[in-house]
Each structure stands twice: as C-alpha cells, then as structure tokens.
Amino acid sequence: MGRSCRCCAVPTGESLAEGGRISTLGAAIGRRNTEFVILITARSWSQQFEWGQHAPIAQKEGIKPETIAAIADGRRPANMTDEEDMLYNFADELLRNKTVSEPTFARVKAKFGEQGVIDLTGLMGYYTTLAMIMNVAQTPGEAGAPRLPEFPR
C-alpha cells in the first residue's frame, strides 16, 4: 500500500542550484533541525567541507556540542530532544536503508506535515549530491574549520 504523501510528485528536472532552495529557504522543519540533518548527512559521507561549514552554524542554532561531537564520531547522540530523535531516526534509516520505516515516516509527517517530509528528504538529497561531488573532486575542508575524524577504510 502506498503512502499518502506528495513525496513522489516532486519535480525532478530542477537544477542543483534550484534544489538548494530546499536547504535554505522556508524548510518546514526549521533552521535548527535543518542544520542537525545536514550534520548527519555530512557525517554519513565523511564530507569535510560540509561539516566545516555547518558544525559552527548548528552550534549557533542551539545544537548541543556533545550532540555535534557524537555525530562527528559516528555515534547516536545521547539525550536528544524528541525532534532530534525523530529526525535522527529518519536520516539514519534513509541513509542506511535507502527508505524509512512506516513508524518513522508517520512520526515525521505527524509533526511536520507532508511539506516537512518533502523538505527533509530534499534536504538530505541535496546535501548527499553535494557530498558525492565534493568527495569525487576531493574538495578539502577549509583551513581552520572543524574537521571530522577519519573512519577506517
């Protein structure tokens, strides 16, 4: 049975630059949550440039330093807010499983609505695309910016 959401109806012909609007303007999940999800996505791809740009912004938006440190280490943060827990589950499932479970989907939709599901998925897709491009191009993080620890390869 299909999900009752417009997620699959999002136009796919937008340019990457136009897609960036999802990550910066009017995201139904809010600026703080947007930065939280960007960190999870950047960590998933070990993307130093994204991490260096967004870790300081996330902290300014109110994400606790210990939460940022846990994400950087690849650990599930302890003592997350209810919204952080919900968004972490969504992001983790989508990045690991390439989909989300029905309970996770329903929880996000109940909190943020259909637009929130669309914004969240688009946000992750946008930053995943950027991460892949920068990883292939071997784009380094900026000098002096926060860095992610390297995972064993």
Short mmCIF file of N, CA and C in Angstrom, two decimals:
data_model
loop_
_atom_site.label_atom_id
_atom_site.label_comp_id
_atom_site.label_asym_id
_atom_site.label_seq_id
_atom_site.Cartn_x
_atom_site.Cartn_y
_atom_site.Cartn_z
N MET A 1 0.84 -1.18 0.00
CA MET A 1 0.00 0.00 0.00
C MET A 1 0.88 1.23 0.00
N GLY A 2 0.65 2.18 -0.89
CA GLY A 2 1.45 3.40 -0.98
C GLY A 2 1.17 4.36 0.16
N ARG A 3 2.12 5.22 0.40
CA ARG A 3 1.99 6.23 1.44
C ARG A 3 1.20 7.42 0.91
N SER A 4 0.44 8.03 1.78
CA SER A 4 -0.35 9.19 1.42
C SER A 4 0.52 10.44 1.58
N CYS A 5 1.29 10.76 0.55
CA CYS A 5 2.18 11.92 0.60
C CYS A 5 2.56 12.29 -0.82
N ARG A 6 2.83 13.57 -1.05
CA ARG A 6 3.21 14.05 -2.37
C ARG A 6 4.70 13.84 -2.66
N CYS A 7 5.42 13.13 -1.80
CA CYS A 7 6.87 12.99 -1.96
C CYS A 7 7.27 12.58 -3.37
N CYS A 8 6.56 11.65 -3.94
CA CYS A 8 6.94 11.15 -5.26
C CYS A 8 6.54 12.08 -6.38
N ALA A 9 5.78 13.12 -6.07
CA ALA A 9 5.32 14.05 -7.10
C ALA A 9 6.24 15.26 -7.25
N VAL A 10 7.34 15.30 -6.50
CA VAL A 10 8.26 16.43 -6.58
C VAL A 10 8.93 16.42 -7.95
N PRO A 11 8.95 17.56 -8.67
CA PRO A 11 9.60 17.61 -9.98
C PRO A 11 11.08 17.24 -9.87
N THR A 12 11.58 16.50 -10.84
CA THR A 12 12.98 16.09 -10.80
C THR A 12 13.84 16.86 -11.79
N GLY A 13 13.26 17.77 -12.54
CA GLY A 13 14.02 18.48 -13.55
C GLY A 13 14.72 19.73 -13.05
N GLU A 14 14.63 20.03 -11.77
CA GLU A 14 15.26 21.23 -11.24
C GLU A 14 16.78 21.11 -11.30
N SER A 15 17.43 22.23 -11.49
CA SER A 15 18.89 22.23 -11.44
C SER A 15 19.33 22.08 -9.99
N LEU A 16 20.57 21.73 -9.80
CA LEU A 16 21.12 21.59 -8.46
C LEU A 16 21.02 22.89 -7.69
N ALA A 17 21.29 24.00 -8.34
CA ALA A 17 21.21 25.30 -7.67
C ALA A 17 19.79 25.60 -7.22
N GLU A 18 18.80 25.28 -8.06
CA GLU A 18 17.41 25.49 -7.67
C GLU A 18 17.02 24.57 -6.53
N GLY A 19 17.54 23.35 -6.54
CA GLY A 19 17.26 22.40 -5.47
C GLY A 19 17.78 22.88 -4.12
N GLY A 20 18.78 23.72 -4.13
CA GLY A 20 19.35 24.24 -2.90
C GLY A 20 18.39 25.08 -2.10
N ARG A 21 17.33 25.57 -2.75
CA ARG A 21 16.32 26.32 -2.02
C ARG A 21 15.74 25.50 -0.89
N ILE A 22 15.62 24.20 -1.05
CA ILE A 22 15.08 23.34 -0.01
C ILE A 22 15.92 23.44 1.25
N SER A 23 17.22 23.55 1.08
CA SER A 23 18.11 23.52 2.23
C SER A 23 18.20 24.85 2.95
N THR A 24 17.75 25.94 2.34
CA THR A 24 17.99 27.23 2.95
C THR A 24 16.75 28.07 3.19
N LEU A 25 15.73 27.93 2.39
CA LEU A 25 14.59 28.83 2.48
C LEU A 25 13.30 28.10 2.85
N GLY A 26 12.69 28.51 3.92
CA GLY A 26 11.36 28.04 4.27
C GLY A 26 11.22 26.57 4.55
N ALA A 27 12.27 25.93 4.93
CA ALA A 27 12.16 24.50 5.23
C ALA A 27 11.15 24.30 6.36
N ALA A 28 10.20 23.43 6.13
CA ALA A 28 9.12 23.19 7.09
C ALA A 28 9.62 22.61 8.41
N ILE A 29 10.87 22.14 8.42
CA ILE A 29 11.38 21.56 9.67
C ILE A 29 12.12 22.59 10.52
N GLY A 30 12.37 23.78 10.01
CA GLY A 30 13.04 24.82 10.79
C GLY A 30 14.55 24.81 10.62
N ARG A 31 15.16 25.95 10.88
CA ARG A 31 16.60 26.15 10.67
C ARG A 31 17.45 25.24 11.57
N ARG A 32 17.11 25.16 12.85
CA ARG A 32 17.88 24.34 13.79
C ARG A 32 17.87 22.88 13.33
N ASN A 33 16.69 22.37 13.02
CA ASN A 33 16.57 20.98 12.58
C ASN A 33 17.25 20.76 11.24
N THR A 34 17.20 21.76 10.37
CA THR A 34 17.88 21.68 9.08
C THR A 34 19.38 21.46 9.30
N GLU A 35 19.98 22.25 10.17
CA GLU A 35 21.41 22.11 10.43
C GLU A 35 21.74 20.76 11.06
N PHE A 36 20.88 20.28 11.93
CA PHE A 36 21.06 18.97 12.55
C PHE A 36 21.13 17.87 11.49
N VAL A 37 20.18 17.91 10.55
CA VAL A 37 20.12 16.90 9.49
C VAL A 37 21.30 17.04 8.52
N ILE A 38 21.73 18.26 8.25
CA ILE A 38 22.91 18.45 7.39
C ILE A 38 24.12 17.78 8.02
N LEU A 39 24.29 17.91 9.34
CA LEU A 39 25.43 17.27 10.01
C LEU A 39 25.38 15.75 9.87
N ILE A 40 24.20 15.17 10.05
CA ILE A 40 24.07 13.72 9.92
C ILE A 40 24.43 13.28 8.51
N THR A 41 23.98 14.04 7.52
CA THR A 41 24.27 13.71 6.12
C THR A 41 25.75 13.89 5.81
N ALA A 42 26.33 14.98 6.27
CA ALA A 42 27.77 15.22 6.04
C ALA A 42 28.60 14.11 6.67
N ARG A 43 28.23 13.68 7.88
CA ARG A 43 28.98 12.60 8.55
C ARG A 43 28.85 11.31 7.77
N SER A 44 27.66 11.03 7.29
CA SER A 44 27.44 9.80 6.54
C SER A 44 28.38 9.70 5.34
N TRP A 45 28.66 10.84 4.71
CA TRP A 45 29.52 10.89 3.53
C TRP A 45 30.95 11.29 3.87
N SER A 46 31.26 11.47 5.17
CA SER A 46 32.59 11.94 5.60
C SER A 46 33.01 13.18 4.80
N GLN A 47 32.08 14.11 4.67
CA GLN A 47 32.31 15.30 3.84
C GLN A 47 32.84 16.44 4.70
N GLN A 48 34.15 16.68 4.60
CA GLN A 48 34.83 17.66 5.45
C GLN A 48 34.36 19.09 5.20
N PHE A 49 34.18 19.47 3.94
CA PHE A 49 33.79 20.84 3.65
C PHE A 49 32.40 21.15 4.22
N GLU A 50 31.43 20.27 3.96
CA GLU A 50 30.09 20.46 4.51
C GLU A 50 30.14 20.53 6.03
N TRP A 51 30.87 19.60 6.63
CA TRP A 51 30.97 19.58 8.09
C TRP A 51 31.57 20.89 8.62
N GLY A 52 32.65 21.31 8.01
CA GLY A 52 33.32 22.53 8.46
C GLY A 52 32.45 23.76 8.35
N GLN A 53 31.58 23.80 7.34
CA GLN A 53 30.68 24.93 7.17
C GLN A 53 29.50 24.88 8.14
N HIS A 54 28.98 23.69 8.39
CA HIS A 54 27.71 23.58 9.11
C HIS A 54 27.83 23.26 10.59
N ALA A 55 28.92 22.68 11.05
CA ALA A 55 29.04 22.41 12.50
C ALA A 55 28.96 23.71 13.32
N PRO A 56 29.66 24.77 12.94
CA PRO A 56 29.53 26.02 13.71
C PRO A 56 28.12 26.63 13.64
N ILE A 57 27.48 26.51 12.48
CA ILE A 57 26.12 27.04 12.34
C ILE A 57 25.17 26.24 13.24
N ALA A 58 25.32 24.92 13.24
CA ALA A 58 24.47 24.07 14.07
C ALA A 58 24.59 24.45 15.54
N GLN A 59 25.81 24.69 15.97
CA GLN A 59 26.01 25.08 17.37
C GLN A 59 25.34 26.44 17.65
N LYS A 60 25.48 27.38 16.74
CA LYS A 60 24.82 28.69 16.90
C LYS A 60 23.30 28.56 16.92
N GLU A 61 22.78 27.56 16.21
CA GLU A 61 21.33 27.33 16.17
C GLU A 61 20.84 26.57 17.39
N GLY A 62 21.76 26.16 18.27
CA GLY A 62 21.34 25.53 19.53
C GLY A 62 21.57 24.04 19.64
N ILE A 63 22.22 23.43 18.66
CA ILE A 63 22.56 22.01 18.78
C ILE A 63 23.70 21.91 19.80
N LYS A 64 23.52 21.04 20.79
CA LYS A 64 24.50 20.91 21.87
C LYS A 64 25.84 20.41 21.34
N PRO A 65 26.94 20.94 21.87
CA PRO A 65 28.27 20.49 21.44
C PRO A 65 28.46 18.98 21.57
N GLU A 66 27.90 18.38 22.62
CA GLU A 66 28.06 16.93 22.79
C GLU A 66 27.27 16.16 21.73
N THR A 67 26.19 16.73 21.24
CA THR A 67 25.43 16.11 20.15
C THR A 67 26.23 16.19 18.86
N ILE A 68 26.81 17.33 18.60
CA ILE A 68 27.65 17.51 17.40
C ILE A 68 28.84 16.56 17.46
N ALA A 69 29.47 16.44 18.63
CA ALA A 69 30.63 15.54 18.79
C ALA A 69 30.24 14.09 18.55
N ALA A 70 29.08 13.67 19.05
CA ALA A 70 28.64 12.29 18.84
C ALA A 70 28.42 12.01 17.35
N ILE A 71 27.77 12.93 16.66
CA ILE A 71 27.56 12.75 15.22
C ILE A 71 28.90 12.68 14.50
N ALA A 72 29.83 13.55 14.87
CA ALA A 72 31.15 13.54 14.25
C ALA A 72 31.85 12.20 14.44
N ASP A 73 31.65 11.59 15.60
CA ASP A 73 32.27 10.29 15.91
C ASP A 73 31.51 9.11 15.31
N GLY A 74 30.37 9.39 14.66
CA GLY A 74 29.57 8.32 14.08
C GLY A 74 28.70 7.61 15.10
N ARG A 75 28.47 8.24 16.25
CA ARG A 75 27.66 7.65 17.31
C ARG A 75 26.28 8.30 17.33
N ARG A 76 25.30 7.54 17.80
CA ARG A 76 23.96 8.11 18.03
C ARG A 76 24.07 9.01 19.26
N PRO A 77 23.70 10.28 19.15
CA PRO A 77 23.80 11.18 20.30
C PRO A 77 22.88 10.74 21.45
N ALA A 78 23.35 10.92 22.66
CA ALA A 78 22.53 10.67 23.85
C ALA A 78 21.75 11.94 24.16
N ASN A 79 20.67 11.81 24.89
CA ASN A 79 19.91 12.94 25.39
C ASN A 79 19.43 13.89 24.30
N MET A 80 18.98 13.33 23.18
CA MET A 80 18.43 14.17 22.13
C MET A 80 17.03 14.65 22.51
N THR A 81 16.62 15.77 21.95
CA THR A 81 15.24 16.22 22.09
C THR A 81 14.35 15.25 21.30
N ASP A 82 13.05 15.34 21.50
CA ASP A 82 12.12 14.49 20.74
C ASP A 82 12.26 14.74 19.23
N GLU A 83 12.38 16.02 18.85
CA GLU A 83 12.54 16.33 17.42
C GLU A 83 13.86 15.79 16.89
N GLU A 84 14.94 15.95 17.64
CA GLU A 84 16.23 15.41 17.19
C GLU A 84 16.16 13.90 17.03
N ASP A 85 15.53 13.21 17.98
CA ASP A 85 15.39 11.76 17.92
C ASP A 85 14.62 11.35 16.66
N MET A 86 13.52 12.03 16.40
CA MET A 86 12.70 11.74 15.23
C MET A 86 13.49 11.97 13.94
N LEU A 87 14.17 13.09 13.86
CA LEU A 87 14.93 13.43 12.65
C LEU A 87 16.16 12.54 12.49
N TYR A 88 16.80 12.20 13.60
CA TYR A 88 17.95 11.30 13.54
C TYR A 88 17.50 9.94 12.98
N ASN A 89 16.38 9.42 13.51
CA ASN A 89 15.88 8.13 13.03
C ASN A 89 15.57 8.18 11.54
N PHE A 90 14.89 9.24 11.09
CA PHE A 90 14.56 9.38 9.68
C PHE A 90 15.84 9.41 8.84
N ALA A 91 16.77 10.27 9.21
CA ALA A 91 18.01 10.42 8.44
C ALA A 91 18.82 9.13 8.44
N ASP A 92 18.96 8.51 9.60
CA ASP A 92 19.74 7.28 9.71
C ASP A 92 19.12 6.17 8.87
N GLU A 93 17.81 6.02 8.96
CA GLU A 93 17.15 4.98 8.16
C GLU A 93 17.29 5.26 6.67
N LEU A 94 17.07 6.50 6.26
CA LEU A 94 17.15 6.82 4.84
C LEU A 94 18.57 6.62 4.31
N LEU A 95 19.57 7.03 5.07
CA LEU A 95 20.96 6.89 4.61
C LEU A 95 21.42 5.44 4.62
N ARG A 96 21.00 4.66 5.59
CA ARG A 96 21.42 3.26 5.68
C ARG A 96 20.59 2.32 4.80
N ASN A 97 19.26 2.51 4.86
CA ASN A 97 18.34 1.57 4.23
C ASN A 97 17.79 2.04 2.88
N LYS A 98 18.05 3.30 2.56
CA LYS A 98 17.55 3.92 1.32
C LYS A 98 16.03 4.07 1.33
N THR A 99 15.42 3.98 2.50
CA THR A 99 14.00 4.20 2.73
C THR A 99 13.81 4.41 4.22
N VAL A 100 12.58 4.72 4.63
CA VAL A 100 12.29 4.84 6.06
C VAL A 100 11.13 3.92 6.40
N SER A 101 11.09 3.47 7.63
CA SER A 101 10.01 2.60 8.09
C SER A 101 8.71 3.39 8.20
N GLU A 102 7.62 2.67 8.20
CA GLU A 102 6.31 3.30 8.33
C GLU A 102 6.19 4.10 9.62
N PRO A 103 6.62 3.56 10.78
CA PRO A 103 6.52 4.36 12.01
C PRO A 103 7.34 5.65 11.96
N THR A 104 8.51 5.59 11.38
CA THR A 104 9.36 6.78 11.28
C THR A 104 8.73 7.80 10.34
N PHE A 105 8.25 7.33 9.20
CA PHE A 105 7.56 8.20 8.25
C PHE A 105 6.36 8.88 8.90
N ALA A 106 5.53 8.09 9.59
CA ALA A 106 4.31 8.63 10.21
C ALA A 106 4.64 9.65 11.29
N ARG A 107 5.69 9.40 12.04
CA ARG A 107 6.07 10.33 13.12
C ARG A 107 6.50 11.68 12.55
N VAL A 108 7.32 11.67 11.50
CA VAL A 108 7.77 12.92 10.88
C VAL A 108 6.60 13.64 10.22
N LYS A 109 5.75 12.89 9.52
CA LYS A 109 4.60 13.51 8.86
C LYS A 109 3.64 14.12 9.88
N ALA A 110 3.43 13.44 11.02
CA ALA A 110 2.53 13.98 12.04
C ALA A 110 3.08 15.27 12.64
N LYS A 111 4.37 15.38 12.77
CA LYS A 111 4.99 16.57 13.38
C LYS A 111 5.12 17.72 12.38
N PHE A 112 5.61 17.43 11.18
CA PHE A 112 5.97 18.48 10.23
C PHE A 112 5.08 18.54 8.98
N GLY A 113 4.15 17.59 8.83
CA GLY A 113 3.28 17.57 7.67
C GLY A 113 3.97 17.03 6.43
N GLU A 114 3.19 16.95 5.36
CA GLU A 114 3.73 16.46 4.09
C GLU A 114 4.90 17.33 3.62
N GLN A 115 4.76 18.64 3.77
CA GLN A 115 5.83 19.54 3.33
C GLN A 115 7.11 19.26 4.11
N GLY A 116 6.98 18.93 5.37
CA GLY A 116 8.15 18.60 6.18
C GLY A 116 8.85 17.35 5.68
N VAL A 117 8.08 16.33 5.31
CA VAL A 117 8.67 15.11 4.75
C VAL A 117 9.40 15.43 3.45
N ILE A 118 8.75 16.24 2.61
CA ILE A 118 9.37 16.62 1.33
C ILE A 118 10.64 17.43 1.58
N ASP A 119 10.56 18.44 2.45
CA ASP A 119 11.73 19.28 2.74
C ASP A 119 12.88 18.46 3.32
N LEU A 120 12.56 17.58 4.25
CA LEU A 120 13.59 16.76 4.89
C LEU A 120 14.26 15.84 3.87
N THR A 121 13.48 15.18 3.06
CA THR A 121 14.03 14.27 2.05
C THR A 121 14.83 15.05 1.01
N GLY A 122 14.29 16.18 0.56
CA GLY A 122 15.00 17.02 -0.41
C GLY A 122 16.29 17.58 0.15
N LEU A 123 16.26 17.99 1.41
CA LEU A 123 17.45 18.49 2.08
C LEU A 123 18.56 17.44 2.09
N MET A 124 18.19 16.24 2.48
CA MET A 124 19.18 15.16 2.53
C MET A 124 19.68 14.80 1.13
N GLY A 125 18.78 14.80 0.15
CA GLY A 125 19.20 14.51 -1.21
C GLY A 125 20.15 15.56 -1.75
N TYR A 126 19.85 16.81 -1.46
CA TYR A 126 20.70 17.92 -1.91
C TYR A 126 22.10 17.82 -1.31
N TYR A 127 22.17 17.64 0.01
CA TYR A 127 23.49 17.57 0.65
C TYR A 127 24.22 16.27 0.34
N THR A 128 23.48 15.21 0.05
CA THR A 128 24.12 13.97 -0.42
C THR A 128 24.75 14.20 -1.78
N THR A 129 24.03 14.87 -2.67
CA THR A 129 24.57 15.17 -4.00
C THR A 129 25.83 16.03 -3.89
N LEU A 130 25.76 17.08 -3.09
CA LEU A 130 26.94 17.93 -2.91
C LEU A 130 28.11 17.12 -2.34
N ALA A 131 27.82 16.28 -1.36
CA ALA A 131 28.88 15.47 -0.74
C ALA A 131 29.52 14.54 -1.76
N MET A 132 28.72 13.89 -2.58
CA MET A 132 29.29 12.99 -3.59
C MET A 132 30.18 13.76 -4.56
N ILE A 133 29.71 14.91 -5.01
CA ILE A 133 30.50 15.71 -5.94
C ILE A 133 31.82 16.15 -5.29
N MET A 134 31.73 16.67 -4.06
CA MET A 134 32.95 17.14 -3.40
C MET A 134 33.88 16.00 -3.02
N ASN A 135 33.34 14.83 -2.68
CA ASN A 135 34.20 13.69 -2.39
C ASN A 135 34.93 13.20 -3.64
N VAL A 136 34.22 13.14 -4.75
CA VAL A 136 34.86 12.73 -6.00
C VAL A 136 35.93 13.74 -6.41
N ALA A 137 35.62 15.02 -6.21
CA ALA A 137 36.58 16.09 -6.55
C ALA A 137 37.66 16.25 -5.48
N GLN A 138 37.54 15.50 -4.38
CA GLN A 138 38.47 15.57 -3.25
C GLN A 138 38.60 17.00 -2.72
N THR A 139 37.46 17.65 -2.57
CA THR A 139 37.41 19.01 -2.04
C THR A 139 37.77 18.97 -0.56
N PRO A 140 38.82 19.66 -0.16
CA PRO A 140 39.21 19.63 1.26
C PRO A 140 38.33 20.57 2.08
N GLY A 141 38.32 20.34 3.37
CA GLY A 141 37.68 21.30 4.25
C GLY A 141 38.51 22.57 4.27
N GLU A 142 37.87 23.66 4.69
CA GLU A 142 38.61 24.93 4.77
C GLU A 142 39.59 24.90 5.92
N ALA A 143 40.72 25.57 5.75
CA ALA A 143 41.72 25.66 6.81
C ALA A 143 41.08 26.29 8.05
N GLY A 144 41.30 25.68 9.19
CA GLY A 144 40.79 26.20 10.44
C GLY A 144 39.36 25.82 10.76
N ALA A 145 38.65 25.20 9.82
CA ALA A 145 37.26 24.79 10.06
C ALA A 145 37.25 23.48 10.84
N PRO A 146 36.16 23.21 11.58
CA PRO A 146 36.06 21.92 12.27
C PRO A 146 36.20 20.77 11.28
N ARG A 147 36.82 19.67 11.74
CA ARG A 147 37.06 18.51 10.88
C ARG A 147 36.43 17.27 11.49
N LEU A 148 36.02 16.39 10.62
CA LEU A 148 35.52 15.09 11.04
C LEU A 148 36.67 14.14 11.26
N PRO A 149 36.58 13.26 12.28
CA PRO A 149 37.61 12.23 12.39
C PRO A 149 37.46 11.26 11.22
N GLU A 150 38.57 10.72 10.78
CA GLU A 150 38.54 9.76 9.67
C GLU A 150 38.08 8.40 10.17
N PHE A 151 37.22 7.76 9.41
CA PHE A 151 36.83 6.38 9.70
C PHE A 151 37.83 5.46 9.01
N PRO A 152 38.07 4.29 9.59
CA PRO A 152 38.94 3.33 8.89
C PRO A 152 38.35 2.96 7.55
N ARG A 153 39.20 2.77 6.55
CA ARG A 153 38.72 2.39 5.22
C ARG A 153 39.11 0.97 4.91
#
